[in-house]
């Protein structure tokens, strides 16, 4: 066998099985010390007193050196306030027995690893695309994400990408009225879930009709926390009011 196409037992690598007294199959032989990623040409030979004969030449290419997988991070889609879909692509399993695990890793800090949050999509024996469903994300938060794949040689990560989840709808409750006089009352509320939003204004609206809105009487609170209140001093005596908090 050799990297050259024309066989010659004087210049090629060879094995010698010795004398053979009758026709039949020759033993197999394990050639060693071959170069990786190299095409070799091989043939059988036999020699007797009349001369030397060669079989037809066959060829084979050795595999590349085992390596960690090659992988890239794909596109990010279907982003909501708490979920997203991310694709990936295994370019090469690494000339190994196969990928033992693959998926995506993500974090709120750069360069996430498998020690952070991750999907685990399991074994993969050939190159190709895949996708991960990310769930349980926080609203209006920027995440860093990378694809990953691991085989017996090592771990590989794809390029880092970022995305930001959408804000969610805020939730708010109205507090009980306090300190009622003939023309004043303390009204308030509490933000129970901000949904990742930045609160621009909070306060209370009121009316003599049900379901008051900020299009009618309302007052902004100067409080900055989750709980807030206002002191309304423009009410009429002996009058029933409806009120509710707003953000």
Tab-separated table of C-alpha atoms in Angstrom:
chain	number	residue	atom	x	y	z
A	1	UNK	CA	0.000	0.000	0.000
A	2	UNK	CA	1.117	3.523	-0.722
A	3	UNK	CA	0.056	7.044	-1.514
A	4	UNK	CA	1.217	6.335	-5.074
A	5	UNK	CA	-1.131	4.752	-7.601
A	6	UNK	CA	1.310	2.361	-9.320
A	7	UNK	CA	2.062	-0.750	-7.200
A	8	UNK	CA	5.622	-1.855	-6.575
A	9	UNK	CA	6.624	-4.182	-3.730
A	10	UNK	CA	10.099	-2.628	-3.724
A	11	UNK	CA	8.850	0.870	-2.848
A	12	UNK	CA	5.425	0.307	-1.279
A	13	UNK	CA	4.644	-0.689	2.270
A	14	UNK	CA	3.839	-4.392	2.342
A	15	UNK	CA	3.101	-7.423	4.479
A	16	UNK	CA	4.309	-10.949	3.667
A	17	UNK	CA	2.208	-13.977	4.577
A	18	UNK	CA	4.835	-16.432	3.362
A	19	UNK	CA	4.352	-19.561	1.271
A	20	UNK	CA	0.958	-20.742	0.051
A	21	UNK	CA	0.517	-24.233	-1.397
A	22	UNK	CA	-2.990	-23.865	-2.794
A	23	UNK	CA	-5.465	-21.211	-3.862
A	24	UNK	CA	-7.505	-19.546	-1.121
A	25	UNK	CA	-8.161	-16.432	0.872
A	26	UNK	CA	-5.225	-14.618	2.389
A	27	UNK	CA	-5.354	-13.517	6.039
A	28	UNK	CA	-6.387	-9.956	6.827
A	29	UNK	CA	-3.798	-7.449	7.921
A	30	UNK	CA	-4.094	-4.285	10.014
A	31	UNK	CA	-1.938	-1.554	8.536
A	32	UNK	CA	-0.708	0.917	11.147
A	33	UNK	CA	1.088	4.258	11.242
A	34	UNK	CA	-1.055	5.647	8.418
A	35	UNK	CA	-1.441	9.374	7.956
A	36	UNK	CA	-4.782	10.991	8.831
A	37	UNK	CA	-6.955	12.391	6.013
A	38	UNK	CA	-4.816	10.629	3.408
A	39	UNK	CA	-5.777	8.580	0.334
A	40	UNK	CA	-4.009	5.246	0.016
A	41	UNK	CA	-3.863	2.734	-2.836
A	42	UNK	CA	-3.668	-0.973	-2.017
A	43	UNK	CA	-3.457	-4.239	-3.902
A	44	UNK	CA	-2.638	-7.868	-3.247
A	45	UNK	CA	0.417	-9.532	-4.728
A	46	UNK	CA	1.705	-13.048	-5.144
A	47	UNK	CA	5.022	-14.332	-6.452
A	48	UNK	CA	6.194	-17.745	-7.647
A	49	UNK	CA	9.099	-19.029	-9.731
A	50	UNK	CA	7.467	-17.738	-12.880
A	51	UNK	CA	7.081	-14.152	-11.737
A	52	UNK	CA	5.160	-11.507	-9.740
A	53	UNK	CA	1.435	-10.721	-10.078
A	54	UNK	CA	-0.656	-7.879	-8.669
A	55	UNK	CA	-4.410	-7.663	-8.125
A	56	UNK	CA	-6.498	-4.681	-9.188
A	57	UNK	CA	-5.736	-1.574	-7.151
A	58	UNK	CA	-8.284	-0.451	-4.563
A	59	UNK	CA	-8.192	2.806	-2.633
A	60	UNK	CA	-9.323	4.225	0.707
A	61	UNK	CA	-8.972	7.474	2.648
A	62	UNK	CA	-8.129	7.545	6.315
A	63	UNK	CA	-10.253	9.608	8.642
A	64	UNK	CA	-9.172	12.961	9.982
A	65	UNK	CA	-7.661	13.227	13.432
A	66	UNK	CA	-10.341	13.024	16.145
A	67	UNK	CA	-11.369	16.485	17.282
A	68	UNK	CA	-14.056	18.331	19.181
A	69	UNK	CA	-17.247	19.043	17.199
A	70	UNK	CA	-17.643	22.080	14.966
A	71	UNK	CA	-20.883	23.965	15.682
A	72	UNK	CA	-22.559	27.293	15.010
A	73	UNK	CA	-25.355	29.207	16.718
A	74	UNK	CA	-28.309	29.848	14.447
A	75	UNK	CA	-31.222	32.278	14.444
A	76	UNK	CA	-33.452	33.352	17.328
A	77	UNK	CA	-37.210	33.486	16.704
A	78	UNK	CA	-40.623	33.367	18.391
A	79	UNK	CA	-39.503	35.688	21.171
A	80	UNK	CA	-42.137	36.348	23.845
A	81	UNK	CA	-41.959	37.759	27.368
A	82	UNK	CA	-40.848	34.368	28.760
A	83	UNK	CA	-39.750	32.143	25.872
A	84	UNK	CA	-37.813	31.958	22.595
A	85	UNK	CA	-36.791	29.436	19.939
A	86	UNK	CA	-33.120	29.169	18.923
A	87	UNK	CA	-31.600	27.073	16.139
A	88	UNK	CA	-28.132	25.549	15.868
A	89	UNK	CA	-26.093	23.630	13.325
A	90	UNK	CA	-23.568	20.850	13.902
A	91	UNK	CA	-21.075	21.327	11.080
A	92	UNK	CA	-18.918	18.339	11.990
A	93	UNK	CA	-19.255	15.725	14.727
A	94	UNK	CA	-15.467	15.775	15.106
A	95	UNK	CA	-14.471	12.455	13.446
A	96	UNK	CA	-15.311	10.753	16.706
A	97	UNK	CA	-17.805	8.062	17.623
A	98	UNK	CA	-20.500	10.734	17.845
A	99	UNK	CA	-21.771	13.671	19.857
A	100	UNK	CA	-22.791	12.715	23.369
A	101	UNK	CA	-24.839	15.867	24.041
A	102	UNK	CA	-25.771	19.114	22.305
A	103	UNK	CA	-28.125	22.064	22.664
A	104	UNK	CA	-27.933	25.709	23.735
A	105	UNK	CA	-26.631	27.511	26.811
A	106	UNK	CA	-27.777	30.957	27.937
A	107	UNK	CA	-27.275	33.518	30.667
A	108	UNK	CA	-27.780	37.197	31.447
A	109	UNK	CA	-23.968	37.516	31.326
A	110	UNK	CA	-21.660	37.068	28.316
A	111	UNK	CA	-19.982	33.750	27.428
A	112	UNK	CA	-22.518	31.292	28.886
A	113	UNK	CA	-21.380	27.695	29.413
A	114	UNK	CA	-22.997	24.363	30.285
A	115	UNK	CA	-22.698	25.427	33.918
A	116	UNK	CA	-25.447	27.986	33.180
A	117	UNK	CA	-28.975	27.301	31.957
A	118	UNK	CA	-29.047	24.898	29.014
A	119	UNK	CA	-31.072	22.549	26.852
A	120	UNK	CA	-29.824	18.975	26.615
A	121	UNK	CA	-30.852	17.375	23.319
A	122	UNK	CA	-28.741	14.249	23.744
A	123	UNK	CA	-26.696	12.212	21.281
A	124	UNK	CA	-26.199	13.089	17.614
A	125	UNK	CA	-24.360	10.881	15.134
A	126	UNK	CA	-24.281	13.152	12.115
A	127	UNK	CA	-24.020	16.809	11.215
A	128	UNK	CA	-27.203	18.844	10.855
A	129	UNK	CA	-29.483	21.518	12.249
A	130	UNK	CA	-31.407	21.437	15.524
A	131	UNK	CA	-33.441	23.832	17.671
A	132	UNK	CA	-34.034	24.531	21.348
A	133	UNK	CA	-37.163	25.838	23.068
A	134	UNK	CA	-36.154	28.267	25.821
A	135	UNK	CA	-38.785	28.614	28.549
A	136	UNK	CA	-39.064	30.290	31.925
A	137	UNK	CA	-37.302	33.467	30.801
A	138	UNK	CA	-37.831	36.809	32.542
A	139	UNK	CA	-39.587	39.638	30.678
A	140	UNK	CA	-37.648	42.535	29.145
A	141	UNK	CA	-34.259	40.948	29.875
A	142	UNK	CA	-31.277	40.616	27.515
A	143	UNK	CA	-29.867	37.095	27.265
A	144	UNK	CA	-26.585	35.799	25.836
A	145	UNK	CA	-26.829	32.438	24.082
A	146	UNK	CA	-24.537	29.934	22.363
A	147	UNK	CA	-24.991	26.519	20.777
A	148	UNK	CA	-22.838	23.722	22.210
A	149	UNK	CA	-21.849	20.141	21.374
A	150	UNK	CA	-19.603	17.679	23.172
A	151	UNK	CA	-17.923	14.408	22.189
A	152	UNK	CA	-15.248	12.274	23.818
A	153	UNK	CA	-12.557	14.684	22.591
A	154	UNK	CA	-14.003	17.877	24.050
A	155	UNK	CA	-16.602	20.655	24.159
A	156	UNK	CA	-17.317	23.198	21.417
A	157	UNK	CA	-19.425	26.370	21.485
A	158	UNK	CA	-20.929	28.348	18.642
A	159	UNK	CA	-20.693	32.087	18.297
A	160	UNK	CA	-22.447	34.182	20.947
A	161	UNK	CA	-25.707	35.929	20.117
A	162	UNK	CA	-28.078	38.100	22.160
A	163	UNK	CA	-31.813	38.707	22.293
A	164	UNK	CA	-34.178	40.599	24.568
A	165	UNK	CA	-37.498	39.192	25.748
A	166	UNK	CA	-40.629	41.271	25.419
A	167	UNK	CA	-42.204	43.088	28.379
A	168	UNK	CA	-45.225	41.412	29.917
A	169	UNK	CA	-48.510	43.009	30.959
A	170	UNK	CA	-48.301	44.590	34.399
A	171	UNK	CA	-50.558	43.537	37.258
A	172	UNK	CA	-51.867	46.001	39.811
A	173	UNK	CA	-54.267	46.005	42.767
A	174	UNK	CA	-56.259	48.816	44.373
A	175	UNK	CA	-55.808	49.475	48.104
A	176	UNK	CA	-58.568	50.176	50.612
A	177	UNK	CA	-59.526	53.800	51.112
A	178	UNK	CA	-58.224	55.511	54.259
A	179	UNK	CA	-58.755	58.723	56.229
A	180	UNK	CA	-62.069	59.814	54.692
A	181	UNK	CA	-63.317	63.327	55.567
A	182	UNK	CA	-66.044	65.530	54.059
A	183	UNK	CA	-63.793	66.378	51.043
A	184	UNK	CA	-60.635	64.231	51.330
A	185	UNK	CA	-59.574	60.588	51.161
A	186	UNK	CA	-56.313	58.659	50.838
A	187	UNK	CA	-56.420	56.304	47.855
A	188	UNK	CA	-53.709	53.999	46.590
A	189	UNK	CA	-52.610	50.759	45.005
A	190	UNK	CA	-49.827	48.241	44.629
A	191	UNK	CA	-47.898	46.970	41.604
A	192	UNK	CA	-47.900	43.205	42.117
A	193	UNK	CA	-45.984	42.396	38.890
A	194	UNK	CA	-44.126	44.869	36.715
A	195	UNK	CA	-43.651	42.485	33.780
A	196	UNK	CA	-40.210	43.894	33.128
A	197	UNK	CA	-41.614	47.331	32.371
A	198	UNK	CA	-40.229	50.658	33.555
A	199	UNK	CA	-43.086	52.435	35.322
A	200	UNK	CA	-43.461	55.933	33.908
A	201	UNK	CA	-46.400	56.969	36.121
A	202	UNK	CA	-48.594	55.554	38.852
A	203	UNK	CA	-51.625	56.987	40.610
A	204	UNK	CA	-55.375	56.771	41.238
A	205	UNK	CA	-58.424	57.778	39.201
A	206	UNK	CA	-61.959	58.262	40.546
A	207	UNK	CA	-65.468	59.106	39.435
A	208	UNK	CA	-69.067	59.042	40.563
A	209	UNK	CA	-69.578	56.372	37.853
A	210	UNK	CA	-68.159	52.877	37.715
A	211	UNK	CA	-64.830	52.053	36.054
A	212	UNK	CA	-63.107	55.450	36.207
A	213	UNK	CA	-60.158	56.100	33.868
A	214	UNK	CA	-57.363	58.648	33.553
A	215	UNK	CA	-59.527	60.489	31.037
A	216	UNK	CA	-61.466	61.732	34.052
A	217	UNK	CA	-60.385	62.796	37.547
A	218	UNK	CA	-57.011	61.293	38.479
A	219	UNK	CA	-53.932	62.114	40.480
A	220	UNK	CA	-50.357	60.930	40.029
A	221	UNK	CA	-48.489	59.546	43.020
A	222	UNK	CA	-44.967	60.665	43.832
A	223	UNK	CA	-44.186	57.324	45.490
A	224	UNK	CA	-41.601	55.169	43.646
A	225	UNK	CA	-42.070	51.765	45.263
A	226	UNK	CA	-44.488	48.954	44.593
A	227	UNK	CA	-47.009	50.494	47.009
A	228	UNK	CA	-48.217	54.036	46.365
A	229	UNK	CA	-50.963	56.419	47.458
A	230	UNK	CA	-52.356	59.918	46.931
A	231	UNK	CA	-54.290	62.281	49.143
A	232	UNK	CA	-57.317	63.513	47.169
A	233	UNK	CA	-58.670	66.819	48.521
A	234	UNK	CA	-61.269	67.822	45.912
A	235	UNK	CA	-64.168	65.527	46.832
A	236	UNK	CA	-67.766	66.536	47.468
A	237	UNK	CA	-69.446	65.952	50.867
A	238	UNK	CA	-71.807	62.995	51.239
A	239	UNK	CA	-70.943	61.654	47.775
A	240	UNK	CA	-70.251	58.059	46.710
A	241	UNK	CA	-67.161	57.585	44.521
A	242	UNK	CA	-65.656	54.729	42.542
A	243	UNK	CA	-61.870	54.648	42.382
A	244	UNK	CA	-59.048	52.419	41.145
A	245	UNK	CA	-55.268	52.503	40.894
A	246	UNK	CA	-53.520	52.878	37.542
A	247	UNK	CA	-50.001	52.575	36.118
